[in-house]
Coordinates of C-alpha atoms in Angstrom, one line a residue:
Chain C
M1105 CA -19.2 10.3 10.2
K1106 CA -18.5 10.0 13.0
T1107 CA -17.6 12.8 15.3
N1108 CA -14.7 12.5 17.5
P1109 CA -14.5 15.3 20.4
T1110 CA -12.0 14.3 21.8
H1111 CA -9.9 14.4 19.4
P1112 CA -6.9 17.1 18.7
T1113 CA -7.6 20.1 16.6
P1114 CA -5.3 20.9 13.7
R1115 CA -2.4 22.5 14.6
D1116 CA -1.3 25.8 12.5
T1117 CA 2.8 24.8 13.1
D1118 CA 3.8 21.8 10.7
P1119 CA 3.8 18.7 12.7
F1120 CA 6.9 17.6 10.2
I1121 CA 9.9 19.3 11.9
K1122 CA 11.9 17.2 13.7
H1123 CA 11.8 17.1 17.4
N1124 CA 15.0 19.1 18.8
G1125 CA 15.0 19.4 22.0
P1126 CA 16.6 18.5 25.4
K1127 CA 15.7 14.8 24.9
A1128 CA 16.9 15.4 21.4
G1129 CA 20.1 13.1 22.0
A1130 CA 17.9 10.6 24.0
D1131 CA 16.6 10.8 20.2
E1132 CA 19.6 9.8 18.5
Q1133 CA 20.1 7.1 20.4
Y1134 CA 16.7 6.0 19.8
R1135 CA 17.5 6.6 16.1
R1136 CA 21.1 4.7 15.9
D1137 CA 19.5 1.4 18.0
L1138 CA 16.4 1.6 15.5
E1139 CA 18.9 1.4 12.0
R1140 CA 21.1 -0.7 14.0
I1141 CA 18.3 -3.3 14.4
S1142 CA 16.8 -2.4 11.5
R1143 CA 19.6 -3.9 9.2
L1144 CA 20.4 -7.3 11.8
L1145 CA 16.1 -8.0 10.6
L1146 CA 17.2 -7.6 7.2
G1147 CA 20.3 -9.3 7.3
S1148 CA 20.1 -12.8 5.6
G1149 CA 20.5 -14.7 8.9
V1150 CA 22.1 -14.5 12.8
T1151 CA 25.2 -16.2 13.8
G1152 CA 27.9 -15.7 15.8
R1153 CA 29.5 -12.0 16.0
R1154 CA 26.0 -10.8 14.1
W1155 CA 24.2 -12.4 17.1
S1156 CA 26.4 -10.6 19.6
R1157 CA 27.1 -7.5 17.8
A1158 CA 22.5 -7.3 18.0
S1159 CA 22.5 -8.6 21.8
S1160 CA 24.9 -6.0 22.9
G1161 CA 24.6 -2.1 22.6
S1162 CA 22.0 0.1 24.3
L1163 CA 18.9 -1.6 23.0
T1164 CA 18.7 -5.3 23.0
F1165 CA 16.5 -8.6 21.9
E1166 CA 14.8 -9.5 25.8
A1167 CA 15.9 -11.9 27.4
G1168 CA 16.1 -15.6 26.1
T1169 CA 14.9 -14.6 22.7
R1170 CA 15.8 -17.5 20.1
R1171 CA 17.4 -17.2 16.9
A1172 CA 15.1 -18.8 15.1
D1173 CA 12.7 -16.2 15.8
I1174 CA 14.4 -13.4 14.6
Q1175 CA 15.4 -15.7 11.7
A1176 CA 12.3 -16.5 11.1
F1177 CA 11.1 -12.6 11.0
Q1178 CA 14.4 -11.9 8.4
G1179 CA 12.8 -15.8 6.6
D1180 CA 9.3 -14.2 5.8
T1181 CA 11.1 -10.5 5.3
F1182 CA 13.2 -12.3 2.6
Q1183 CA 10.5 -14.1 1.1
K1184 CA 8.2 -11.3 0.6
R1185 CA 11.0 -9.0 -1.1
F1186 CA 11.2 -12.0 -2.8
D1187 CA 7.8 -12.7 -4.1
K1188 CA 7.1 -9.2 -5.5
L1189 CA 10.5 -8.7 -7.4
S1190 CA 9.3 -12.4 -8.8
A1191 CA 5.8 -11.2 -9.9
Q1192 CA 6.8 -8.2 -10.8
L1193 CA 9.7 -9.4 -13.5
E1194 CA 7.5 -12.4 -14.7
F1195 CA 8.2 -10.6 -18.7
L1196 CA 12.1 -11.2 -17.7
R1197 CA 11.9 -14.6 -17.7
P1198 CA 12.2 -15.8 -21.2
A1199 CA 15.3 -13.2 -20.8
F1200 CA 17.0 -13.9 -18.0
A1201 CA 16.7 -18.1 -17.3
D1202 CA 17.4 -17.3 -14.3
L1203 CA 15.1 -15.1 -12.5
G1204 CA 15.0 -16.2 -9.1
I1205 CA 19.1 -17.0 -8.6
L1206 CA 19.4 -12.4 -10.1
I1207 CA 17.1 -12.1 -7.4
E1208 CA 18.3 -13.2 -4.5
E1209 CA 21.6 -11.8 -5.8
Y1210 CA 19.9 -8.4 -6.5
I1211 CA 18.5 -9.3 -2.4
S1212 CA 21.7 -10.2 -1.1
Q1213 CA 23.4 -6.9 -1.9
V1214 CA 20.4 -3.4 -2.4
L1215 CA 18.3 -2.9 1.0
P1216 CA 14.5 -1.4 -0.4
D1217 CA 14.5 1.8 0.2
A1218 CA 11.7 3.6 2.9
Y1219 CA 8.6 4.4 1.1
D1220 CA 9.1 2.0 -2.1
H1221 CA 5.7 1.9 -3.6
S1222 CA 4.6 -0.9 -6.1
V1223 CA 7.4 -0.5 -8.7
A1224 CA 10.0 1.1 -7.3
D1225 CA 12.0 -1.4 -6.0
G1226 CA 11.8 -3.7 -9.9
D1227 CA 12.4 -1.2 -11.4
R1228 CA 15.8 -0.6 -9.0
M1229 CA 16.9 -4.3 -9.6
L1230 CA 15.8 -3.3 -13.9
G1231 CA 19.0 -0.6 -13.3
W1232 CA 21.1 -2.9 -11.1
L1233 CA 20.6 -6.1 -14.3
A1234 CA 21.1 -3.3 -17.1
E1235 CA 24.6 -2.5 -15.2
R1236 CA 25.7 -5.8 -15.8
D1237 CA 28.5 -6.3 -18.3
D1238 CA 27.0 -9.8 -19.9
V1239 CA 23.2 -8.2 -20.7
T1240 CA 22.7 -9.2 -24.0
E1241 CA 21.3 -7.0 -27.1
E1242 CA 18.1 -8.5 -26.6
Q1243 CA 17.8 -9.4 -22.5
H1244 CA 18.3 -5.6 -22.8
D1245 CA 15.4 -5.1 -25.2
F1246 CA 13.2 -6.9 -22.4
L1247 CA 15.2 -4.7 -19.6
A1248 CA 13.9 -1.4 -21.7
C1249 CA 10.4 -2.9 -21.7
Q1250 CA 10.2 -3.4 -18.7
R1251 CA 12.0 -0.3 -17.5
A1252 CA 9.2 2.3 -19.3
R1253 CA 6.3 0.7 -18.3
H1254 CA 7.4 1.5 -15.1
A1255 CA 8.9 5.2 -16.0
V1256 CA 5.0 5.4 -17.3
E1257 CA 3.5 4.5 -14.7
E1258 CA 5.8 7.3 -12.3
L1259 CA 4.9 9.7 -14.4
A1260 CA 1.1 9.2 -14.1
R1261 CA 1.5 8.6 -10.1
A1262 CA 4.3 12.7 -10.6
E1263 CA 1.7 13.2 -13.1
R1264 CA -1.7 11.8 -11.6
W1265 CA -4.5 14.5 -12.2
K1266 CA -3.6 15.2 -15.8
H1267 CA -3.2 11.6 -16.1
L1268 CA -7.4 11.5 -15.0
R1269 CA -7.7 14.3 -16.9
F1270 CA -6.7 13.1 -20.1
Q1271 CA -8.6 9.8 -19.6
E1272 CA -11.9 11.5 -19.1
C1273 CA -11.3 13.6 -22.0
H1274 CA -10.3 10.6 -23.9
S1275 CA -13.6 8.7 -22.6
V1276 CA -15.7 10.8 -25.2
V1277 CA -13.1 10.4 -28.3
G1278 CA -15.8 8.2 -30.1
T1279 CA -18.8 10.6 -29.8
A1280 CA -16.4 13.5 -31.2
L1281 CA -15.0 11.2 -34.1
R1282 CA -18.4 10.2 -34.8
E1283 CA -19.8 13.7 -35.0
R1284 CA -18.2 15.4 -39.0
T1285 CA -19.9 18.5 -38.5
S1286 CA -17.1 19.3 -35.3
R1287 CA -13.3 18.8 -37.1
S1288 CA -12.0 21.8 -37.3
T1289 CA -12.9 22.8 -33.7
W1290 CA -12.0 19.6 -32.2
R1291 CA -9.3 20.4 -29.7
I1292 CA -6.6 18.1 -29.7
Q1293 CA -4.7 17.1 -26.0
V1294 CA -2.2 14.8 -26.5
N1295 CA -1.8 12.3 -24.0
P1296 CA 1.0 13.2 -21.3
I1297 CA 1.7 10.1 -20.2
R1298 CA 3.9 8.6 -22.8
V1299 CA 7.6 7.5 -22.1
W1300 CA 10.0 6.6 -26.3
T1301 CA 12.0 3.8 -25.5
T1302 CA 14.9 2.5 -28.4
F1303 CA 15.4 -1.3 -28.8
R1304 CA 18.2 -2.3 -30.3
T1305 CA 16.5 -6.2 -31.7
R1306 CA 13.3 -7.4 -33.3
R1307 CA 12.1 -9.3 -30.8
F1308 CA 9.0 -6.9 -29.7
V1309 CA 8.6 -4.7 -32.8
G1310 CA 8.4 -7.7 -35.4
E1311 CA 10.6 -8.7 -38.4
E1312 CA 10.7 -5.7 -41.0
A1313 CA 11.0 -2.8 -38.1
E1314 CA 14.6 -1.0 -38.6
L1315 CA 16.2 -0.5 -35.9
P1316 CA 16.8 1.1 -33.4
A1317 CA 13.0 0.9 -33.4
H1318 CA 11.6 3.9 -31.5
L1319 CA 8.4 2.9 -29.3
L1320 CA 6.0 5.1 -27.5
F1321 CA 4.7 3.8 -24.1
F1322 CA 1.5 5.1 -22.4
A1323 CA -1.2 5.1 -19.6
R1324 CA -4.6 4.4 -21.6
G1325 CA -6.7 3.9 -18.8
G1326 CA -5.8 2.1 -16.2
L1327 CA -3.4 -0.2 -18.1
V1328 CA 0.3 0.7 -20.2
A1329 CA 0.1 0.5 -24.2
T1330 CA 2.9 0.5 -26.9
A1331 CA 2.8 2.4 -30.2
V1332 CA 4.6 1.8 -33.7
L1333 CA 5.0 5.2 -35.4
D1334 CA 6.1 5.3 -38.9
L1335 CA 8.7 8.0 -39.6
E1336 CA 6.3 10.1 -41.4
S1337 CA 4.1 9.7 -38.7
Q1338 CA 6.7 10.6 -35.9
V1339 CA 6.8 14.2 -38.1
Y1340 CA 4.0 14.4 -37.1
W1341 CA 3.6 13.6 -34.0
N1342 CA 6.6 16.1 -32.3
E1343 CA 4.9 18.2 -34.3
L1344 CA 1.4 17.9 -32.2
V1345 CA 3.4 17.4 -29.1
E1346 CA 4.7 21.0 -29.6
F1347 CA 1.3 22.9 -30.4
S1348 CA -0.7 20.9 -28.2
P1349 CA -3.5 21.5 -26.8
C1350 CA -4.5 23.2 -30.5
T1351 CA -6.7 22.5 -32.5
F1352 CA -7.0 20.8 -36.2
V1353 CA -7.2 24.0 -37.9
Q1354 CA -4.6 25.6 -35.8
W1355 CA -2.5 22.3 -36.6
L1356 CA -3.1 22.3 -40.0
R1357 CA -1.8 25.8 -39.7
L1358 CA 1.0 25.4 -38.8
S1359 CA 2.0 22.1 -39.5
A1360 CA 5.5 21.5 -41.5
L1361 CA 3.1 19.1 -43.8
P1362 CA -0.4 20.2 -44.1
D1363 CA -2.1 17.3 -46.2
R1364 CA -5.9 17.6 -44.6
R1365 CA -6.8 14.5 -45.4
R1366 CA -3.7 12.7 -43.9
L1367 CA -4.0 15.5 -40.9
L1368 CA -7.4 14.4 -40.5
K1369 CA -6.3 10.4 -40.8
L1370 CA -3.6 10.5 -38.7
T1371 CA -5.6 12.4 -36.0
R1372 CA -8.2 9.7 -35.4
R1373 CA -6.0 7.0 -35.6
L1374 CA -4.2 8.5 -32.6
A1375 CA -7.1 9.0 -31.1
R1376 CA -7.8 5.6 -31.5
M1377 CA -5.1 4.5 -29.7
G1378 CA -5.4 6.3 -27.1
L1379 CA -2.7 9.0 -28.1
V1380 CA -5.0 12.1 -28.1
A1381 CA -7.7 13.4 -26.9
L1382 CA -10.3 15.7 -28.8
V1383 CA -12.3 17.9 -26.9
Chain B
M496 CA -23.1 4.6 16.3
P497 CA -23.9 1.0 14.9
T498 CA -21.0 -1.0 14.8
E499 CA -20.4 -1.8 11.4
V500 CA -18.9 -5.0 10.0
G501 CA -17.1 -6.1 6.9
Y502 CA -13.9 -7.2 5.0
A503 CA -10.2 -6.1 4.1
L504 CA -10.6 -5.8 0.3
R505 CA -9.1 -7.6 -1.8
E506 CA -10.0 -8.7 -5.5
Q507 CA -11.3 -12.1 -4.4
N508 CA -13.6 -10.8 -2.4
R509 CA -15.2 -7.3 -4.0
L510 CA -17.8 -9.7 -4.9
I511 CA -19.2 -10.5 -1.9
V512 CA -18.9 -6.6 -0.6
E513 CA -21.0 -5.9 -2.7
R514 CA -23.9 -8.0 -2.8
E515 CA -23.9 -9.4 1.2
P516 CA -26.3 -7.5 3.2
A517 CA -24.4 -8.8 5.9
V518 CA -21.0 -6.5 5.1
T519 CA -21.4 -2.8 5.8
A520 CA -17.9 -2.1 6.6
V521 CA -15.2 -2.4 3.7
E522 CA -10.7 -1.8 5.0
I523 CA -8.8 -0.3 2.2
T524 CA -4.6 -1.7 2.4
F525 CA -3.3 1.9 1.0
E526 CA 0.0 -0.4 -0.6
R527 CA -3.0 -2.1 -2.6
A528 CA -4.8 0.9 -4.0
D529 CA -2.3 2.9 -4.6
D530 CA -2.1 2.5 -8.5
P531 CA -0.9 5.8 -9.9
L532 CA -3.0 4.6 -13.3
R533 CA -6.2 3.8 -12.0
T534 CA -9.1 5.5 -13.3
D535 CA -11.5 5.4 -10.7
R536 CA -11.4 4.8 -7.5
Y537 CA -10.7 2.2 -6.0
L538 CA -13.8 0.8 -4.1
Q539 CA -16.0 0.5 -7.3
G540 CA -18.9 0.4 -6.9
A541 CA -19.0 -0.9 -3.4
Q542 CA -21.9 1.8 -1.9
V543 CA -21.1 1.1 2.4
P544 CA -21.4 2.7 5.3
Y545 CA -17.7 3.0 6.1
V546 CA -14.6 2.6 4.6
S547 CA -11.5 2.9 6.4
V548 CA -8.0 3.3 4.9
H549 CA -5.4 1.0 6.4
A550 CA -1.3 1.7 6.1
L551 CA 1.5 -0.2 6.3
K552 CA 4.7 2.4 6.7
M553 CA 3.2 4.8 8.7
S554 CA 6.0 2.8 10.6
P555 CA 4.9 5.5 14.0
A556 CA 7.9 3.9 16.4
S557 CA 10.3 5.1 13.9
A558 CA 12.5 7.9 15.5
D559 CA 11.6 10.2 12.4
P560 CA 7.3 11.5 11.3
P561 CA 6.3 9.5 8.3
D562 CA 6.6 10.9 4.7
R563 CA 4.0 14.0 4.1
R564 CA 4.9 12.6 0.5
Y565 CA 3.6 9.2 1.8
L566 CA 0.8 10.5 3.7
D567 CA -0.7 12.8 1.2
A568 CA -1.1 9.7 -1.0
I569 CA -3.2 8.1 1.8
R570 CA -5.0 10.5 2.1
A571 CA -5.9 10.9 -1.1
I572 CA -7.0 7.4 -1.3
A573 CA -9.3 8.2 1.6
L574 CA -10.9 11.3 0.1
E575 CA -11.8 9.3 -3.2
N576 CA -13.5 6.4 -1.7
D577 CA -15.3 8.6 1.1
A578 CA -12.9 6.8 3.9
Q579 CA -13.8 8.0 7.3
S580 CA -10.5 7.1 8.7
V581 CA -6.4 5.3 8.6
S582 CA -4.7 2.9 10.7
D583 CA -1.9 1.3 10.9
H584 CA 0.5 -0.7 13.2
L585 CA 2.3 0.4 16.8
G586 CA 5.8 -1.0 15.0
F587 CA 8.0 0.3 12.7
T588 CA 9.2 -0.8 9.2
R589 CA 12.6 1.6 8.8
S590 CA 14.9 3.3 11.5
G591 CA 14.6 6.6 10.0
D592 CA 14.3 9.6 7.4
G593 CA 16.9 7.8 4.3
G594 CA 17.0 4.3 6.0
A595 CA 16.6 0.9 4.9
E596 CA 12.5 -0.7 4.8
M597 CA 11.7 -3.8 6.3
G598 CA 8.9 -4.7 4.3
H599 CA 7.3 -6.2 8.7
F600 CA 6.9 -4.5 11.3
A601 CA 9.1 -4.6 14.4
L602 CA 7.8 -3.8 17.8
P603 CA 9.2 -0.4 19.3
P604 CA 10.8 -1.2 22.6
F605 CA 8.2 -0.7 25.5
S606 CA 11.0 1.8 26.5
E607 CA 9.5 6.3 28.0
I608 CA 12.2 7.3 24.9
A609 CA 10.1 5.5 22.5
L610 CA 7.0 5.8 23.9
D611 CA 7.8 9.5 23.4
A612 CA 8.7 8.8 19.4
V613 CA 5.3 7.0 19.1
R614 CA 3.0 10.1 20.8
R615 CA 5.0 12.7 18.8
N616 CA 4.5 10.7 15.9
V617 CA 0.7 9.4 16.2
E618 CA 0.1 13.0 17.0
R619 CA 1.6 14.0 14.0
I620 CA -0.5 12.0 11.8
Q621 CA -3.3 12.8 13.4
N622 CA -2.6 16.3 13.0
Y623 CA -2.5 15.8 9.2
F624 CA -5.6 13.4 8.3
Y625 CA -8.6 15.6 11.0
P626 CA -11.2 15.2 10.3
L627 CA -10.4 11.5 9.9
H628 CA -9.7 9.1 12.9
F629 CA -6.4 7.8 13.7
Y630 CA -6.5 4.0 14.6
L631 CA -3.2 2.4 16.1
E632 CA -3.2 -1.6 15.1
N633 CA -1.2 -3.8 17.6
I634 CA 1.1 -6.4 16.0
A635 CA 2.1 -10.2 16.2
Y636 CA 5.3 -10.5 17.1
L637 CA 7.7 -13.5 17.6
F638 CA 10.4 -11.7 19.7
R639 CA 10.2 -8.4 21.9
L640 CA 13.0 -5.7 22.7
D641 CA 14.1 -5.0 26.1
G642 CA 12.1 -2.7 27.8
T643 CA 11.2 -1.0 30.7
M644 CA 7.5 -1.6 31.3
S645 CA 4.4 -4.4 29.8
E646 CA 3.3 -3.6 25.8
A647 CA -0.7 -2.9 27.6
A648 CA 0.9 -0.5 29.4
F649 CA 2.8 0.8 26.7
L650 CA -0.1 0.5 24.9
R651 CA -2.4 1.9 27.4
R652 CA 0.1 5.1 27.6
V653 CA 0.1 5.9 23.1
L654 CA -3.6 5.1 23.6
G655 CA -4.7 7.6 27.0
T656 CA -2.4 10.3 26.3
T657 CA -2.7 10.7 22.2
G658 CA -6.7 9.7 21.8
C659 CA -6.6 8.0 19.0
G660 CA -8.5 4.5 18.1
W661 CA -7.5 1.1 18.9
L662 CA -7.4 -1.1 16.4
L663 CA -8.0 -3.8 18.4
D664 CA -6.0 -7.5 16.2
V665 CA -7.5 -9.7 18.2
T666 CA -5.8 -12.4 16.5
N667 CA -2.7 -10.4 17.0
V668 CA -3.2 -10.8 20.5
Y669 CA -4.2 -14.3 20.5
A670 CA -1.2 -15.5 19.0
N671 CA 1.3 -13.1 21.2
A672 CA -0.5 -14.6 23.9
V673 CA -0.2 -18.5 22.6
N674 CA 3.6 -17.7 21.5
F675 CA 4.7 -15.6 24.9
G676 CA 2.6 -17.3 27.7
F677 CA 0.0 -14.2 28.7
D678 CA -3.8 -14.2 29.3
A679 CA -4.7 -12.6 25.9
R680 CA -8.4 -11.3 27.8
Q681 CA -6.2 -10.0 30.2
F682 CA -4.6 -7.9 27.8
I683 CA -8.2 -6.6 25.9
A684 CA -9.3 -5.8 29.4
E685 CA -6.1 -4.0 30.5
V686 CA -5.6 -2.4 27.0
I687 CA -9.3 -0.9 26.1
P688 CA -10.6 1.3 28.7
A689 CA -7.9 3.4 27.4
A690 CA -8.5 3.8 23.9
S691 CA -12.2 6.9 22.6
R692 CA -12.8 4.5 20.1
L693 CA -12.0 1.3 18.2
Q694 CA -11.8 -1.0 15.1
I695 CA -11.1 -4.7 15.5
H696 CA -9.4 -7.3 13.4
L697 CA -9.5 -10.9 12.6
A698 CA -8.3 -13.9 11.1
G699 CA -6.2 -17.2 11.0
G700 CA -3.4 -18.4 11.2
F701 CA -1.9 -21.8 11.9
F702 CA 0.5 -23.1 14.7
D703 CA 4.1 -24.3 13.2
Q704 CA 5.3 -26.8 14.9
Q705 CA 8.7 -26.9 14.3
L706 CA 9.1 -23.5 15.1
D707 CA 7.0 -23.9 17.6
R708 CA 4.7 -20.5 17.1
Y709 CA 1.4 -19.4 16.1
I710 CA 2.3 -17.5 12.9
D711 CA -1.3 -14.8 12.3
S712 CA -0.9 -16.2 8.9
H713 CA -4.4 -14.5 7.8
S714 CA -4.3 -18.1 6.0
T715 CA -7.5 -19.8 7.4
P716 CA -10.5 -18.9 8.9
V717 CA -10.8 -17.3 12.5
P718 CA -10.1 -19.9 15.3
E719 CA -12.3 -20.7 18.1
A720 CA -10.9 -19.5 20.2
V721 CA -10.1 -16.1 18.3
W722 CA -14.3 -15.7 18.0
E723 CA -14.3 -16.1 22.4
L724 CA -11.7 -13.3 22.4
Y725 CA -13.9 -11.4 19.9
Q726 CA -17.0 -11.8 21.8
D727 CA -15.7 -10.7 24.9
A728 CA -13.5 -7.8 23.4
V729 CA -16.9 -6.6 21.5
L730 CA -18.4 -6.7 25.7
M731 CA -15.9 -4.6 26.6
A732 CA -15.8 -1.9 23.4
G733 CA -19.6 -1.2 24.2
D734 CA -20.4 1.7 22.0
R735 CA -16.5 2.4 21.3
L736 CA -16.9 -0.3 18.9
D737 CA -16.6 1.1 15.5
A738 CA -15.9 -1.2 12.9
V739 CA -14.9 -5.1 12.6
F740 CA -12.8 -6.4 9.7
I741 CA -12.5 -10.2 8.7
E742 CA -8.7 -10.5 6.6
R743 CA -7.8 -13.3 4.7
D744 CA -4.2 -13.1 2.7
E745 CA -4.2 -17.1 1.7
D746 CA -5.5 -19.9 0.7
F747 CA -9.7 -18.0 -0.1
P748 CA -12.9 -20.1 0.8
A749 CA -15.9 -20.4 -1.4
D750 CA -18.2 -17.4 -1.1
R751 CA -19.6 -19.2 1.3
G752 CA -17.1 -19.1 3.5
W753 CA -17.0 -15.2 3.2
R754 CA -20.6 -14.6 4.0
D755 CA -20.4 -16.9 6.9
E756 CA -17.6 -15.1 7.9
V757 CA -19.0 -11.9 7.7
R758 CA -21.8 -13.4 9.0
R759 CA -21.2 -14.6 12.2
A760 CA -18.7 -10.9 13.2
R761 CA -22.0 -9.4 12.9
R762 CA -24.2 -11.7 14.7
I763 CA -22.1 -12.0 17.5
V764 CA -21.6 -7.9 17.2
N765 CA -25.6 -7.5 17.4
Q766 CA -26.0 -9.9 20.7
V767 CA -24.1 -8.0 22.2
A768 CA -25.7 -4.9 21.0
A769 CA -28.9 -6.3 22.4
S770 CA -28.2 -7.4 25.3
R771 CA -26.8 -3.8 26.1
A772 CA -29.9 -2.2 25.0
A773 CA -32.3 -5.0 27.3
R774 CA -30.3 -4.1 30.6
R775 CA -30.8 -0.5 29.5
E776 CA -34.4 -1.2 29.6
I777 CA -34.0 -3.0 32.7
T778 CA -32.2 -0.4 34.9
V779 CA -34.4 2.1 33.6
G780 CA -36.9 0.0 33.9
R781 CA -35.9 -0.4 38.1

């Protein structure tokens, strides 16, 4: 690394404490000015009253500024957001034929939040769509599916180290499964990045599924995977979530249905799916 | 230290970054690398001596400081990828705490109060990221807010008082010079003495006839006028120039196109360094 002799040394005090000095009044004015300009730049057009409001006040555009330039900025800002939402929510298109119009409507009604990260705006739009009165059962399932994916990402963001640790442990699951002698000492860890969701139709769960159907969404490597567990497996799974981390033998002892063969089979299945790691 | 040359990393140039010998630097755009499910480092197998993380939302010209969690996330990416530096733009993307995000940089007014805010935020950012170096990039703009000083004077004062590096986006200077009728070379010459260290961005845009503006779209090869300006900037920067990054976001070139541009950028750096060394030898010989 290159050295930086002119760089200031780190301060002991928290550098994030807000400025409270004698210039606080001027800072507040500056904050208000930027707020006004930001909202104008997020708008969809600059005409009549909006323009005169933008051109007055303590902070204004430089003399000679063309409306066309402001509108180009607004258009670019709109287009970037529209393109990002379109790409993120492409999955919804089979259920929402007018997705483009809905995105435009959403953009005009909901401002993006500061520091919105990758899926935050898209997730907010899913919530906005879900609140509409005219959402069909099938559309509900499309929204639930996409929201569950986002929820898995959010969880992985909040629990990044747990996610990395689990995936690292899971990367050697194949070896553990091949070693027959170590079964009783397997330490079972449940994937911490998982979210349940409920579907009201059979669109994503097949014709045989009972409704409402419960699906488990979880992180598998760098992707989001899904699992459908039958009722018996769900009982075992809930036990495992409660007991984990535990050894296979401990689980067998604590289980309400201590069938060694079935538990072993289920453990293998969960491990292959990426829902548990065997350490 | 030698000047490193490379690309702003995109999926479309990953292979070039890994295999082209002329590439010795990579710039990671934080917002692209910020994937919470990712289990390996964003750079994957690429081994380059110089890595920088480029952020879009620190908003140094905002009235309030950048959010701590946002900085934490940038630092995590920087550490994972062995970065030497972090950068962001001289502009604001939101008004303040809790404000709406524009998703696009706007130029601050070139006023004393804005200067105070920028200096304060840059110092906070530098303190936070230390010992990583922080570089502030000049942006391309379509309009300006009323102020009391020129952009060059504003930038010079920010750089001079904070000691942060200048991420000189040569194409942005070129675009602004075309659109607002000033001398791009003079602008660079005016600001560069205040920079303790530099990085350079190069990109290509197009002239929008309808809007009557040059648009820095990162969608075309670097234009000749920008290459000339770049050569001048490399000469003026001297040994303070740490890295050069070429940016491309649309209409990606084929393998040859990627390689030609990065080789040309390196050739110019090498030529300038060689002529500087020759001049030094002559001086010593006297």
